[in-house]
Coordinates of C-alpha atoms in Angstrom, one line a residue:
X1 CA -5.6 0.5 -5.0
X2 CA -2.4 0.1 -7.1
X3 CA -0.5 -2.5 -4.8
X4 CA -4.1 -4.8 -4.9
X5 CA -5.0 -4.7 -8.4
X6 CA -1.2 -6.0 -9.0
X7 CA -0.8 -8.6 -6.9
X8 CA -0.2 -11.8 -8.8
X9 CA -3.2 -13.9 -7.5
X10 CA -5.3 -10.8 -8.8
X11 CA -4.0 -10.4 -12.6
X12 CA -3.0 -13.9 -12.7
X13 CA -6.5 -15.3 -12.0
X14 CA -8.5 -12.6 -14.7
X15 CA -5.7 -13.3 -17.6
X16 CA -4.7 -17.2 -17.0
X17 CA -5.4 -17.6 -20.1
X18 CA -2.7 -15.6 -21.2
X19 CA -0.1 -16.5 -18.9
X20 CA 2.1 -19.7 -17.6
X21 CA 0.6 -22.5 -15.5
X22 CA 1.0 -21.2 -12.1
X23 CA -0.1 -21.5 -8.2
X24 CA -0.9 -18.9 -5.3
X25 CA -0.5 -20.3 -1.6
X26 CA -1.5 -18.1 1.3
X27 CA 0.0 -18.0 3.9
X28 CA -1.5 -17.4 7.6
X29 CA 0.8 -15.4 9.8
X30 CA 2.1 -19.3 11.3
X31 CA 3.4 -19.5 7.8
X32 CA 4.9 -16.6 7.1
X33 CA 6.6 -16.6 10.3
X34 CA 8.0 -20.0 9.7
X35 CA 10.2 -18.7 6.7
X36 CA 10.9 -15.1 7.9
X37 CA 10.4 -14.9 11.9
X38 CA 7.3 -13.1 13.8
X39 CA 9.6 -10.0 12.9
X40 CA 7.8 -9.7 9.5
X41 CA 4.8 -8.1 10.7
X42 CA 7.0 -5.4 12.7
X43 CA 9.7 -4.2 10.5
X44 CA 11.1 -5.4 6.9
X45 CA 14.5 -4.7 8.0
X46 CA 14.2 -7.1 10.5
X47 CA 12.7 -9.8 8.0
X48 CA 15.1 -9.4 5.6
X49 CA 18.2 -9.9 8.4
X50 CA 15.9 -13.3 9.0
X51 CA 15.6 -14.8 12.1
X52 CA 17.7 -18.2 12.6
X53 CA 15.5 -21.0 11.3
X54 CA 14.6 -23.4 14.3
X55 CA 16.1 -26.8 14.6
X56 CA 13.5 -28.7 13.5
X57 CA 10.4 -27.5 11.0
X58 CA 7.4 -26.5 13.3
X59 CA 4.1 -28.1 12.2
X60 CA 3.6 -24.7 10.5
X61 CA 6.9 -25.3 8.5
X62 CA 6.1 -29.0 7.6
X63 CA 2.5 -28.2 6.3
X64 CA 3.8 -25.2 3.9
X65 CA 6.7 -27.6 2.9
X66 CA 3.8 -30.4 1.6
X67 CA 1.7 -27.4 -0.1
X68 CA 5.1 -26.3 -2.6
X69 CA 5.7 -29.4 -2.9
X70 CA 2.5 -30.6 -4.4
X71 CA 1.7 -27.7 -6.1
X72 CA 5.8 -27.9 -7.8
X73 CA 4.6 -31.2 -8.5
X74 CA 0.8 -30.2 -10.5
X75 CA 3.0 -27.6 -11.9
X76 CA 5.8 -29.9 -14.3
X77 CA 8.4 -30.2 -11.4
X78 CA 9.8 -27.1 -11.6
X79 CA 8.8 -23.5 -10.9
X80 CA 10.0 -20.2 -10.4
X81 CA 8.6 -18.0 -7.3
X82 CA 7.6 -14.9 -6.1
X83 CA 6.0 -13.2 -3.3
X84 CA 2.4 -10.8 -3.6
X85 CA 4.7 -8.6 -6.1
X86 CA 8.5 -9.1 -6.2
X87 CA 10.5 -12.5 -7.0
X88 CA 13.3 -13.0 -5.7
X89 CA 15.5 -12.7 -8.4
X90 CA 18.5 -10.5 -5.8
X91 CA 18.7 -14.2 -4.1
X92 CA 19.1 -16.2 -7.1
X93 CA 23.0 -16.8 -6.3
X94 CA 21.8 -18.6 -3.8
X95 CA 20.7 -21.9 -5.8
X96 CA 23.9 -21.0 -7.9
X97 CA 23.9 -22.1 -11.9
X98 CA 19.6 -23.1 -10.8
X99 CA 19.2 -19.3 -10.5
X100 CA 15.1 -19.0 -9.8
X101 CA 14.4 -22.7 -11.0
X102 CA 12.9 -24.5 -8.2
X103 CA 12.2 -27.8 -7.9
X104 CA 11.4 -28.8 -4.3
X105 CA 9.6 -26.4 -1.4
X106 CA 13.5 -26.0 0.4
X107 CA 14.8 -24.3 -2.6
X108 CA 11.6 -22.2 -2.8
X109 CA 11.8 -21.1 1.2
X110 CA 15.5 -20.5 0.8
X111 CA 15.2 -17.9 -2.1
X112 CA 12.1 -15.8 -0.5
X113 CA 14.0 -15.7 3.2
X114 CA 17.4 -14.4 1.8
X115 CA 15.8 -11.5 -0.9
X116 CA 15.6 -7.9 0.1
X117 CA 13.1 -7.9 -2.5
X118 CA 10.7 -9.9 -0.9
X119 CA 11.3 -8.5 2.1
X120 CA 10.1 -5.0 0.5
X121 CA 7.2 -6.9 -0.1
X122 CA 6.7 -8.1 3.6
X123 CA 7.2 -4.4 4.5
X124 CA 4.4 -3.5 2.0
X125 CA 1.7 -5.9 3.4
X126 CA 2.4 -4.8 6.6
X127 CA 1.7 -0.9 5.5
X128 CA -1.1 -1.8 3.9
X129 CA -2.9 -4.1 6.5
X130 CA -2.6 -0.9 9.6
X131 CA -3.3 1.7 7.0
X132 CA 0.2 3.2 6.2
X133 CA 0.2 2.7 2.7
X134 CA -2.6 4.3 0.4
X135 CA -1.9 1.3 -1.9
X136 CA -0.4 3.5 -4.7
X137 CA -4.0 4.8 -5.6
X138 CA -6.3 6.2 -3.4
X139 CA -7.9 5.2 -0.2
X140 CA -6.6 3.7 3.1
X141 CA -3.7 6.3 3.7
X142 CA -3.7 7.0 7.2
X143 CA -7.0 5.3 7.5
X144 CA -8.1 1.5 8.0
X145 CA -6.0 -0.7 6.8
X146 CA -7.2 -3.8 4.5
X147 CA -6.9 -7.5 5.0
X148 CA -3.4 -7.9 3.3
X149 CA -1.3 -12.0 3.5
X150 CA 1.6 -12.6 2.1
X151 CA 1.0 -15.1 -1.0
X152 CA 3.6 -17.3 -2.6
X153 CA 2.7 -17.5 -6.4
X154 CA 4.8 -20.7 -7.9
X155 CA 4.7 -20.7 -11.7
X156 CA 5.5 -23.2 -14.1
X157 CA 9.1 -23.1 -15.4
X158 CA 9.5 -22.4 -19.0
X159 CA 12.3 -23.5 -20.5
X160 CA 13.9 -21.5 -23.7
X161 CA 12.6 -18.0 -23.5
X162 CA 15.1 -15.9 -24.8
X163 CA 15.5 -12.6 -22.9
X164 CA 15.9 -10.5 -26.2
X165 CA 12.3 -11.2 -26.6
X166 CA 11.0 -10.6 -22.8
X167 CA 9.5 -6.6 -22.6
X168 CA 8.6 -4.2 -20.9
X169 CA 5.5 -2.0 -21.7
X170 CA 4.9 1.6 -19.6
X171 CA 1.0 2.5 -19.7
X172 CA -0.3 5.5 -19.0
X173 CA -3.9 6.7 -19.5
X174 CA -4.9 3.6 -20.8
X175 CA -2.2 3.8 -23.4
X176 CA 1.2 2.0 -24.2
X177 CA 4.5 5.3 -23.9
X178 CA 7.5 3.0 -24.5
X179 CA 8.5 -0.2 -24.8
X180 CA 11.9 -1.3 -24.2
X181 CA 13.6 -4.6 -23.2
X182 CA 13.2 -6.3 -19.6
X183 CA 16.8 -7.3 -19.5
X184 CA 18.1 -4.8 -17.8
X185 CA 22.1 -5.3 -19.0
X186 CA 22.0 -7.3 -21.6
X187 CA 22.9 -6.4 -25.5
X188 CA 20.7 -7.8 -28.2
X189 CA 21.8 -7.2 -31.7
X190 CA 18.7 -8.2 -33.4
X191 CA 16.8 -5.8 -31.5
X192 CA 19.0 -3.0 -32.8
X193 CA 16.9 -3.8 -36.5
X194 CA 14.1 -1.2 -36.5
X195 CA 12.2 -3.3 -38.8
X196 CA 12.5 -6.1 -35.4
X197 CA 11.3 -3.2 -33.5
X198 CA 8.3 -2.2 -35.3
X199 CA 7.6 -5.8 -35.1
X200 CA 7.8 -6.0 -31.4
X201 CA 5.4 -2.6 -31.3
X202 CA 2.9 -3.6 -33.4
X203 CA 2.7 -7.4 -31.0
X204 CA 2.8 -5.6 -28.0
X205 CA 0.4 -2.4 -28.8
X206 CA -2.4 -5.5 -30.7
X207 CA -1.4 -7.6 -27.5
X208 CA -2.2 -4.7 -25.0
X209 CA -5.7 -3.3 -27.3
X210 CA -6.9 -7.0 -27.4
X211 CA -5.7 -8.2 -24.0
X212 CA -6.0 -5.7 -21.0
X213 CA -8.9 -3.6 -21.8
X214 CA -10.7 -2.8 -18.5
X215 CA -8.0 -3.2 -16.6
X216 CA -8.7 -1.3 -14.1
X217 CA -5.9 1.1 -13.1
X218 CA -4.8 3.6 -16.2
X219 CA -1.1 3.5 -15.6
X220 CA 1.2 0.2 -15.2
X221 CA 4.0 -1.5 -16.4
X222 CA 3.4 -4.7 -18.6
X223 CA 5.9 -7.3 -18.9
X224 CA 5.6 -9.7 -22.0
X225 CA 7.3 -12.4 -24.0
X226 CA 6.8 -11.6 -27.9
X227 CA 7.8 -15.3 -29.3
X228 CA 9.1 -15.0 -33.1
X229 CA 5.7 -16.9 -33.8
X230 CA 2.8 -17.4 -31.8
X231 CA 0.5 -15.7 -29.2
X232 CA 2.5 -13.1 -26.7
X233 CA 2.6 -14.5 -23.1
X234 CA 1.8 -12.6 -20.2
X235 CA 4.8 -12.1 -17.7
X236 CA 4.0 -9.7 -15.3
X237 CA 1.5 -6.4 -14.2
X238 CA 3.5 -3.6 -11.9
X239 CA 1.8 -0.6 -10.3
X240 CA 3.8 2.5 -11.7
X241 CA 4.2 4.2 -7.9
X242 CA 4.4 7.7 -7.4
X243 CA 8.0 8.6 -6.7
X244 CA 7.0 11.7 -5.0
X245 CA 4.4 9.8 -2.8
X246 CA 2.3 11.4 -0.3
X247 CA 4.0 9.4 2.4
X248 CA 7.4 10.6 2.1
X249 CA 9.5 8.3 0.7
X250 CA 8.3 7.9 -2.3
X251 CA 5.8 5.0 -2.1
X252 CA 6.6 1.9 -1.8
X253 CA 10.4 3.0 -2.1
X254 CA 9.7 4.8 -5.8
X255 CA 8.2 1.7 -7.2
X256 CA 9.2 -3.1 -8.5
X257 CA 7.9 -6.4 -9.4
X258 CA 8.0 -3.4 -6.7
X259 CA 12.3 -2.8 -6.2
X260 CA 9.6 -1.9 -4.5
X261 CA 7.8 -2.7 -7.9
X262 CA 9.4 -2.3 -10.7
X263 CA 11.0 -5.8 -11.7
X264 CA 14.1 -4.5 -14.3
X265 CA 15.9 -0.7 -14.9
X266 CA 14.4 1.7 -16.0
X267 CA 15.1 2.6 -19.9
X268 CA 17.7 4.4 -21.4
X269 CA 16.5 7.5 -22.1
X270 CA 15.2 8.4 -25.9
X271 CA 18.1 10.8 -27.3
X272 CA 15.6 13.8 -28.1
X273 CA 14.2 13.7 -24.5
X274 CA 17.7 13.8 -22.9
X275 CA 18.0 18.1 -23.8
X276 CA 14.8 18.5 -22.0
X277 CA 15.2 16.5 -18.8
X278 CA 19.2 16.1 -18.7
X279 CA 20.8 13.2 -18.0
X280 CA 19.4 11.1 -14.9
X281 CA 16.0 11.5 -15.2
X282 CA 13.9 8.9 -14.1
X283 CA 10.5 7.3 -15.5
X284 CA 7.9 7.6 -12.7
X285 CA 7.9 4.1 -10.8
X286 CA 11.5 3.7 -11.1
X287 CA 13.5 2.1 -8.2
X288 CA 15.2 4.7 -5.7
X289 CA 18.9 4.4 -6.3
X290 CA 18.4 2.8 -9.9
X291 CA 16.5 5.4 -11.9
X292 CA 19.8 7.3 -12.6
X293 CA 20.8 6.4 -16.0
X294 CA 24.9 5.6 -15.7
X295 CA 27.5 7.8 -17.0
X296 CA 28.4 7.3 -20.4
X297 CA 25.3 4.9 -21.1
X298 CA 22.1 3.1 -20.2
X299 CA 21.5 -0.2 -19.2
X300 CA 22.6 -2.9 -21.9
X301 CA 25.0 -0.2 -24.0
X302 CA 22.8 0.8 -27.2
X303 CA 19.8 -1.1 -25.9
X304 CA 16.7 0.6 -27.9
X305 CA 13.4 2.3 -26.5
X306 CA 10.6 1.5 -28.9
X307 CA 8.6 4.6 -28.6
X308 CA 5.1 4.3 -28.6
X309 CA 3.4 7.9 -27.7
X310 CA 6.3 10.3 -27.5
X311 CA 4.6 13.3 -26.0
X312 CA 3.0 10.8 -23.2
X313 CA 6.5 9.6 -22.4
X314 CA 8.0 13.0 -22.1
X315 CA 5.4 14.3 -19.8
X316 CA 6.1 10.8 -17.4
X317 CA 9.9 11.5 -17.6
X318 CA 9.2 15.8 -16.9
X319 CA 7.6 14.8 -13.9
X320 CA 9.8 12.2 -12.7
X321 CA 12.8 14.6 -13.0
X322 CA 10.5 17.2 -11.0
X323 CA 10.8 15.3 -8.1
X324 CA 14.7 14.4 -8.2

């Protein structure tokens, strides 16, 4: 199953070596309910309106309080959190210029109550424990459900990791299609050099062959830091859902780190795709409501798609566009 081969504690724990200092708390149901009410395990839409904190911490409360804390502590003093799959990063206002840097459990517990992202997240666990999600790949749909928790991951904050470096790999069949940056606005002159982007292949196709063999679903979404010099760093591992899903809306809402699970945009499309599909198309996993590329441009104005397997990446985008 997609959604359980993604979580973080899953990837996390099988390439740590690979990726930041981090955490995973579970929580019991007394836990999760402290942060988002009991409504989390009825509807998301309930979770993510969030049920009025009470007026002092239950025991529940105070216990997951001392857990962030101590791990935050083990951890440098500062992290930056997520849920199973999706951080919070629609709340970040809420810390203001902090954005997802955490430094004590309150801060942590304020940003995963106000996302919609996490609350996608709490909708997914919820499928997936009574059997209403197939998991993005096979078994369980309409069937038994399987023993799903929410999870906080906390991981260490790094400081200086510039975004013109942070990617974004699609794999299908076992095999990088595109690459293209994780920033989903931003404009990066450097990156327009194609020498830079043969570069930035060439570390992320040696980083994928030497890293992820036997991972074991054949289509996801990689995200990596590629540092001018040393090793590439692990960022994240997405399920690439089926945005024609077989239970009617799309999967787990057409994908995000899932929005369901896809954390960024989807890219800009290459030019000599564009006659083929037209202009909107979206990759397969792409969020519902975000996979339309905008008039007049893509995200980050001249932001460039390092194309790895061409004919793969037309046949993703074909079927994407078959099920606008």
């Amino acid at each position: 199953m997609a959604l359980l081969h993604t979580q973080f504690s899953t990837w996390s724990k099988r390439f740590a070596s690979l990726t930041p200092a981090s955490e995973v708390i579970c929580l019991s149901d007394d836990a999760a309910a402290s942060i988002w009410g009991t409504a989390w395990l009825a509807q998301h839409q309930a979770a993510a309106a969030g049920a009025a904190p009470p007026a002092a911490p239950t025991p529940a409360e105070q216990h997951l309080a001392a857990e962030i804390d101590a791990a935050i502590a083990r951890l440098g003093g500062a992290v930056t959190p997520k849920l199973n799959w999706s951080a919070p990063t629609d709340a970040a206002a809420a810390l203001g210029p902090l954005g997802l840097r955490c430094t004590c459990a309150s801060q942590v517990i304020s940003l995963l109550r106000a996302s919609e992202r996490v609350a996608t997240d709490l909708d997914l666990i919820r499928r997936l424990r009574n059997g209403s999600h197939n998991g993005g790949g096979g078994g369980n749909g309409g069937g038994g459900g399987v023993a799903a928790a929410p999870q906080i991951a906390l991981r260490q904050w790094e400081d200086g990791l510039e975004p013109a470096r942070e990617l974004r790999c699609y794999v299908q069949d076992g095999a990088p299609t595109a690459i293209f940056q994780r920033d989903p606005v931003g404009f990066f002159p450097g990156l327009q050099d194609l020498q830079e982007q043969e570069r930035l292949r060439a570390a992320v196709c040696a980083f994928h062959a030497d890293c992820l063999g036997g991972f074991p679903l054949p289509s996801y979404t990689l995200d990596v830091f590629v540092p001018v010099s040393g090793p590439v760093v692990l960022i994240d591992i997405n399920p690439v859902l089926d945005t024609c899903g077989d239970d009617g809306n799309g999967g787990a809402s057409g994908g995000d780190d899932a929005a369901a699970l896809a954390a960024a945009a989807p890219p800009p499309l290459p030019a000599e795709l564009e006659p083929d599909l037209g202009a909107g198309a979206a990759p397969a996993g792409a969020p519902q409501g975000e996979g339309s590329r905008p008039a007049g441009g893509g995200w980050g104005a001249g932001a460039p798609v390092i194309v790895v397997d061409a004919n793969s990446l037309r046949t993703q985008l074909r079927a994407a566009a078959a099920c606008q």
